[in-house]
Short mmCIF file of C-alpha atoms in Angstrom, two decimals:
data_model
loop_
_atom_site.label_atom_id
_atom_site.label_comp_id
_atom_site.label_asym_id
_atom_site.label_seq_id
_atom_site.Cartn_x
_atom_site.Cartn_y
_atom_site.Cartn_z
CA UNK F 1 -40.19 -38.18 -19.19
CA UNK F 2 -36.79 -39.25 -17.86
CA UNK F 3 -36.10 -39.12 -14.15
CA UNK F 4 -33.16 -37.35 -12.54
CA UNK F 5 -31.33 -40.67 -12.10
CA UNK F 6 -31.82 -41.55 -15.80
CA UNK F 7 -30.26 -38.33 -17.06
CA UNK F 8 -26.55 -38.06 -17.72
CA UNK F 9 -24.70 -35.41 -15.73
CA UNK F 10 -21.12 -34.19 -15.87
CA UNK F 11 -20.76 -32.58 -12.46
CA UNK F 12 -23.18 -34.50 -10.22
CA UNK F 13 -24.21 -38.12 -9.64
CA UNK F 14 -27.78 -39.12 -8.73
CA UNK F 15 -28.43 -42.50 -7.09
CA UNK F 16 -31.17 -44.12 -5.02
CA UNK F 17 -29.49 -45.87 -2.05
CA UNK F 18 -32.70 -46.63 -0.13
CA UNK F 19 -36.45 -46.75 -0.77
CA UNK F 20 -37.87 -43.26 -1.53
CA UNK F 21 -34.41 -41.68 -1.06
CA UNK F 22 -32.35 -39.86 -3.69
CA UNK F 23 -28.65 -39.20 -3.11
CA UNK F 24 -27.17 -36.31 -5.09
CA UNK F 25 -23.36 -36.23 -5.03
CA UNK F 26 -21.33 -33.25 -6.23
CA UNK F 27 -18.70 -34.63 -8.59
CA UNK F 28 -15.86 -32.21 -9.34
CA UNK F 29 -13.20 -33.92 -7.20
CA UNK F 30 -10.19 -32.27 -8.86
CA UNK F 31 -11.68 -28.85 -8.04
CA UNK F 32 -12.77 -29.86 -4.53
CA UNK F 33 -16.36 -29.62 -5.83
CA UNK F 34 -16.02 -25.89 -6.47
CA UNK F 35 -19.37 -24.53 -7.59
CA UNK F 36 -19.62 -23.37 -11.18
CA UNK F 37 -22.63 -22.36 -13.24
CA UNK F 38 -22.67 -25.70 -15.09
CA UNK F 39 -22.77 -27.65 -11.82
CA UNK F 40 -25.53 -25.45 -10.41
CA UNK F 41 -27.57 -25.86 -13.61
CA UNK F 42 -27.31 -29.64 -13.32
CA UNK F 43 -28.15 -29.51 -9.64
CA UNK F 44 -31.27 -27.44 -10.31
CA UNK F 45 -32.37 -29.79 -13.10
CA UNK F 46 -31.93 -32.82 -10.85
CA UNK F 47 -33.71 -31.25 -7.88
CA UNK F 48 -36.70 -30.25 -10.01
CA UNK F 49 -36.98 -33.78 -11.42
CA UNK F 50 -36.68 -35.37 -7.97
CA UNK F 51 -39.27 -32.97 -6.57
CA UNK F 52 -41.73 -34.21 -9.22
CA UNK F 53 -40.85 -37.88 -8.69
CA UNK F 54 -43.52 -39.62 -6.60
CA UNK F 55 -41.02 -42.37 -5.76
CA UNK F 56 -38.77 -39.93 -3.89
CA UNK F 57 -39.66 -38.76 -0.39
CA UNK F 58 -36.42 -37.06 0.67
CA UNK F 59 -33.09 -36.04 -0.84
CA UNK F 60 -29.54 -36.22 0.51
CA UNK F 61 -26.93 -33.82 -0.90
CA UNK F 62 -23.23 -34.56 -0.39
CA UNK F 63 -19.75 -34.17 -1.82
CA UNK F 64 -16.71 -36.29 -1.04
CA UNK F 65 -14.45 -36.86 1.96
CA UNK F 66 -12.21 -33.89 1.13
CA UNK F 67 -14.92 -31.38 0.31
CA UNK F 68 -18.65 -30.94 0.36
CA UNK F 69 -17.89 -27.90 -1.79
CA UNK F 70 -14.81 -25.79 -1.17
CA UNK F 71 -16.42 -22.63 -2.53
CA UNK F 72 -17.35 -21.02 -5.79
CA UNK F 73 -15.13 -21.44 -8.84
CA UNK F 74 -13.10 -18.22 -8.57
CA UNK F 75 -11.50 -18.76 -11.97
CA UNK F 76 -14.96 -18.58 -13.52
CA UNK F 77 -15.86 -15.27 -11.91
CA UNK F 78 -12.62 -13.34 -11.36
CA UNK F 79 -12.80 -11.37 -14.65
CA UNK F 80 -16.51 -10.54 -14.58
CA UNK F 81 -17.58 -6.89 -14.43
CA UNK F 82 -20.30 -5.19 -12.41
CA UNK F 83 -22.36 -4.56 -15.55
CA UNK F 84 -22.16 -8.22 -16.51
CA UNK F 85 -23.07 -9.72 -13.13
CA UNK F 86 -25.79 -7.13 -12.45
CA UNK F 87 -27.37 -7.38 -15.90
CA UNK F 88 -27.61 -11.17 -15.76
CA UNK F 89 -28.31 -11.36 -11.99
CA UNK F 90 -25.29 -13.61 -11.52
CA UNK F 91 -25.73 -16.54 -9.07
CA UNK F 92 -29.48 -15.96 -8.63
CA UNK F 93 -30.05 -19.52 -9.86
CA UNK F 94 -27.83 -20.83 -7.06
CA UNK F 95 -30.73 -20.47 -4.61
CA UNK F 96 -33.28 -22.47 -6.61
CA UNK F 97 -32.92 -25.52 -4.35
CA UNK F 98 -34.75 -23.57 -1.65
CA UNK F 99 -37.90 -23.95 -3.78
CA UNK F 100 -37.79 -27.76 -3.58
CA UNK F 101 -40.79 -28.95 -1.57
CA UNK F 102 -39.23 -32.23 -0.42
CA UNK F 103 -36.80 -32.31 2.51
CA UNK F 104 -33.11 -31.99 1.67
CA UNK F 105 -30.43 -33.22 4.05
CA UNK F 106 -26.89 -31.93 3.50
CA UNK F 107 -24.28 -34.53 4.48
CA UNK F 108 -21.13 -32.45 4.87
CA UNK F 109 -17.63 -33.88 4.87
CA UNK F 110 -14.39 -31.94 4.45
CA UNK F 111 -14.64 -28.29 3.42
CA UNK F 112 -17.90 -26.37 3.08
CA UNK F 113 -16.60 -22.89 2.36
CA UNK F 114 -18.10 -19.82 0.70
CA UNK F 115 -20.73 -21.02 -1.75
CA UNK F 116 -20.36 -24.51 -0.30
CA UNK F 117 -21.33 -23.28 3.14
CA UNK F 118 -24.23 -21.37 1.60
CA UNK F 119 -25.34 -24.49 -0.29
CA UNK F 120 -25.35 -26.52 2.94
CA UNK F 121 -27.40 -23.82 4.69
CA UNK F 122 -30.03 -24.00 1.94
CA UNK F 123 -30.73 -27.59 2.98
CA UNK F 124 -33.41 -28.32 5.55
CA UNK F 125 -31.13 -30.40 7.78
CA UNK F 126 -27.34 -30.45 8.02
CA UNK F 127 -25.47 -33.55 9.17
CA UNK F 128 -21.72 -33.08 9.38
CA UNK F 129 -18.61 -35.15 9.80
CA UNK F 130 -16.85 -34.27 13.04
CA UNK F 131 -13.86 -33.28 10.89
CA UNK F 132 -15.80 -30.95 8.56
CA UNK F 133 -14.86 -27.29 8.21
CA UNK F 134 -17.27 -24.45 7.44
CA UNK F 135 -16.62 -20.83 6.54
CA UNK F 136 -17.58 -17.70 4.62
CA UNK F 137 -14.16 -16.39 3.55
CA UNK F 138 -15.40 -14.10 0.75
CA UNK F 139 -14.21 -10.98 2.58
CA UNK F 140 -10.63 -12.12 1.88
CA UNK F 141 -11.40 -11.89 -1.85
CA UNK F 142 -12.74 -8.35 -1.66
CA UNK F 143 -16.39 -9.42 -1.84
CA UNK F 144 -19.15 -10.68 0.46
CA UNK F 145 -21.26 -13.85 0.41
CA UNK F 146 -23.73 -13.60 -2.47
CA UNK F 147 -25.86 -16.74 -2.23
CA UNK F 148 -27.53 -16.05 1.11
CA UNK F 149 -24.61 -16.27 3.53
CA UNK F 150 -25.21 -12.87 5.15
CA UNK F 151 -28.88 -13.77 5.63
CA UNK F 152 -28.95 -17.45 6.57
CA UNK F 153 -25.88 -17.60 8.82
CA UNK F 154 -27.19 -14.97 11.32
CA UNK F 155 -30.56 -16.76 11.42
CA UNK F 156 -28.83 -20.06 12.18
CA UNK F 157 -26.13 -19.03 14.66
CA UNK F 158 -26.99 -15.48 15.77
CA UNK F 159 -26.03 -12.01 14.58
CA UNK F 160 -22.86 -11.48 16.60
CA UNK F 161 -21.25 -14.82 15.69
CA UNK F 162 -22.19 -14.45 12.04
CA UNK F 163 -20.85 -10.89 11.94
CA UNK F 164 -17.49 -12.00 13.35
CA UNK F 165 -17.18 -14.93 10.96
CA UNK F 166 -18.19 -13.03 7.82
CA UNK F 167 -16.12 -9.92 8.59
CA UNK F 168 -12.96 -11.89 9.42
CA UNK F 169 -13.46 -14.77 6.98
CA UNK F 170 -12.49 -17.20 9.75
CA UNK F 171 -13.31 -20.85 9.18
CA UNK F 172 -15.22 -22.66 11.91
CA UNK F 173 -15.32 -26.30 12.93
CA UNK F 174 -18.14 -28.81 12.76
CA UNK F 175 -18.15 -28.87 16.56
CA UNK F 176 -18.73 -25.11 16.66
CA UNK F 177 -21.46 -25.36 14.02
CA UNK F 178 -23.13 -28.09 16.07
CA UNK F 179 -22.91 -26.20 19.36
CA UNK F 180 -24.44 -23.11 17.70
CA UNK F 181 -27.37 -25.07 16.27
CA UNK F 182 -26.38 -24.84 12.60
CA UNK F 183 -25.68 -28.57 12.35
CA UNK F 184 -28.28 -31.08 13.56
CA UNK F 185 -25.93 -34.01 14.26
CA UNK F 186 -22.24 -34.92 14.09
CA UNK F 187 -20.86 -38.27 12.92
CA UNK F 188 -17.50 -39.78 11.96
CA UNK F 189 -16.72 -38.98 8.32
CA UNK F 190 -17.24 -42.60 7.29
CA UNK F 191 -20.81 -42.58 8.61
CA UNK F 192 -22.28 -39.17 7.85
CA UNK F 193 -23.73 -40.02 4.41
CA UNK F 194 -25.07 -43.35 5.68
CA UNK F 195 -26.77 -41.61 8.61
CA UNK F 196 -28.23 -38.93 6.34
CA UNK F 197 -29.63 -41.60 4.03
CA UNK F 198 -31.09 -43.43 7.04
CA UNK F 199 -32.87 -40.26 8.21
CA UNK F 200 -34.09 -39.56 4.67
CA UNK F 201 -35.47 -43.10 4.53
CA UNK F 202 -37.35 -42.54 7.80
CA UNK F 203 -38.83 -39.34 6.37
CA UNK F 204 -39.79 -41.16 3.19
CA UNK F 205 -41.83 -43.70 5.15
CA UNK F 206 -44.28 -41.21 6.66
CA UNK F 207 -47.02 -39.35 4.83
CA UNK F 208 -45.54 -37.28 2.02
CA UNK F 209 -48.22 -34.59 2.13
CA UNK F 210 -47.70 -34.09 5.86
CA UNK F 211 -43.93 -33.84 5.32
CA UNK F 212 -44.47 -31.23 2.61
CA UNK F 213 -46.82 -29.26 4.86
CA UNK F 214 -44.42 -29.39 7.82
CA UNK F 215 -41.51 -28.09 5.72
CA UNK F 216 -43.71 -25.32 4.32
CA UNK F 217 -44.93 -24.32 7.77
CA UNK F 218 -41.42 -24.12 9.23
CA UNK F 219 -39.92 -22.23 6.29
CA UNK F 220 -42.70 -19.68 5.87
CA UNK F 221 -43.05 -19.32 9.64
CA UNK F 222 -39.52 -17.91 9.75
CA UNK F 223 -40.73 -15.01 7.63
CA UNK F 224 -43.90 -14.33 9.68
CA UNK F 225 -44.71 -13.11 13.14
CA UNK F 226 -45.56 -15.79 15.70
CA UNK F 227 -49.30 -15.20 15.53
CA UNK F 228 -49.39 -15.34 11.73
CA UNK F 229 -47.17 -18.41 11.73
CA UNK F 230 -49.39 -20.30 14.17
CA UNK F 231 -52.46 -19.41 12.10
CA UNK F 232 -50.76 -20.61 8.91
CA UNK F 233 -49.72 -23.83 10.65
CA UNK F 234 -53.30 -24.41 11.81
CA UNK F 235 -54.66 -23.99 8.28
CA UNK F 236 -52.21 -26.59 6.98
CA UNK F 237 -53.13 -28.85 9.91
CA UNK F 238 -56.82 -28.50 9.03
CA UNK F 239 -56.15 -29.22 5.37
CA UNK F 240 -54.43 -32.52 6.12
CA UNK F 241 -57.74 -33.86 7.44
CA UNK F 242 -58.82 -34.12 3.80
CA UNK F 243 -56.02 -36.59 2.97
CA UNK F 244 -56.08 -40.38 2.82
CA UNK F 245 -52.87 -40.47 4.87
CA UNK F 246 -54.55 -38.71 7.80
CA UNK F 247 -57.34 -41.29 7.81
CA UNK F 248 -54.87 -44.17 7.55
CA UNK F 249 -52.45 -42.76 10.12
CA UNK F 250 -55.07 -42.17 12.80
CA UNK F 251 -56.87 -45.45 12.08
CA UNK F 252 -53.59 -47.35 12.35
CA UNK F 253 -52.84 -45.65 15.67
CA UNK F 254 -56.28 -46.52 17.07
CA UNK F 255 -55.99 -50.09 15.83
CA UNK F 256 -52.42 -50.45 17.13
CA UNK F 257 -50.93 -51.38 13.76
CA UNK F 258 -48.34 -49.90 11.44
CA UNK F 259 -49.69 -47.27 9.06
CA UNK F 260 -49.47 -47.89 5.32
CA UNK F 261 -49.16 -44.42 3.86
CA UNK F 262 -49.95 -43.80 0.17
CA UNK F 263 -48.74 -40.17 0.16
CA UNK F 264 -52.13 -38.87 -0.92
#
């Protein structure tokens, strides 16, 4: 079975810049990384392969200095009809990265607009260049966000802010996104990918099963009440006591040495 990095892609590039880290780079520079069905299909194929790869602990997703992704490819969709998009559930596949069990860090430079903004919000962590620009401008095209923008943006920045941004289509800065809690950290454009890879490498060094459980607890907890979420968290916590990494991690702490996790 070939790995994601061994496969040949037209619209993305997969590399491994650090131990247990995969870097997925959107590669449609002439179109400012506009999202098309072919790119999304490649992205989903790569993510599924990386999720199965025991040598990968975390994934970084990025674009280029001009654009993380400047939106969906409008030329591809402008002539579609309601019957066509409804029958084939158009852009449903664009959300498949949310099923990846390993952490994904979006390293955003340049424009992250429309589908690009939605793609960044599907990641678990967003790092942004201090010059990056976000936005959901679909309203200006006579449509609304269709890949989770109306659902994820209010959860990340609050209902009132999200309502204003989606209804006006106004772009917003990386500084605003950071101050609202949407972006975890800001960096100069020349450092944002490097910093994301560094964080991914740190994640890759700790126990992989615990990382998977933590991501699952946080994501499912958002859909539960507090009491149910705490109970679910506790069950995952209990389950980790059956892993070799729990034994090694606690033994290493007691013995004042560095843990050697095997991710099992």
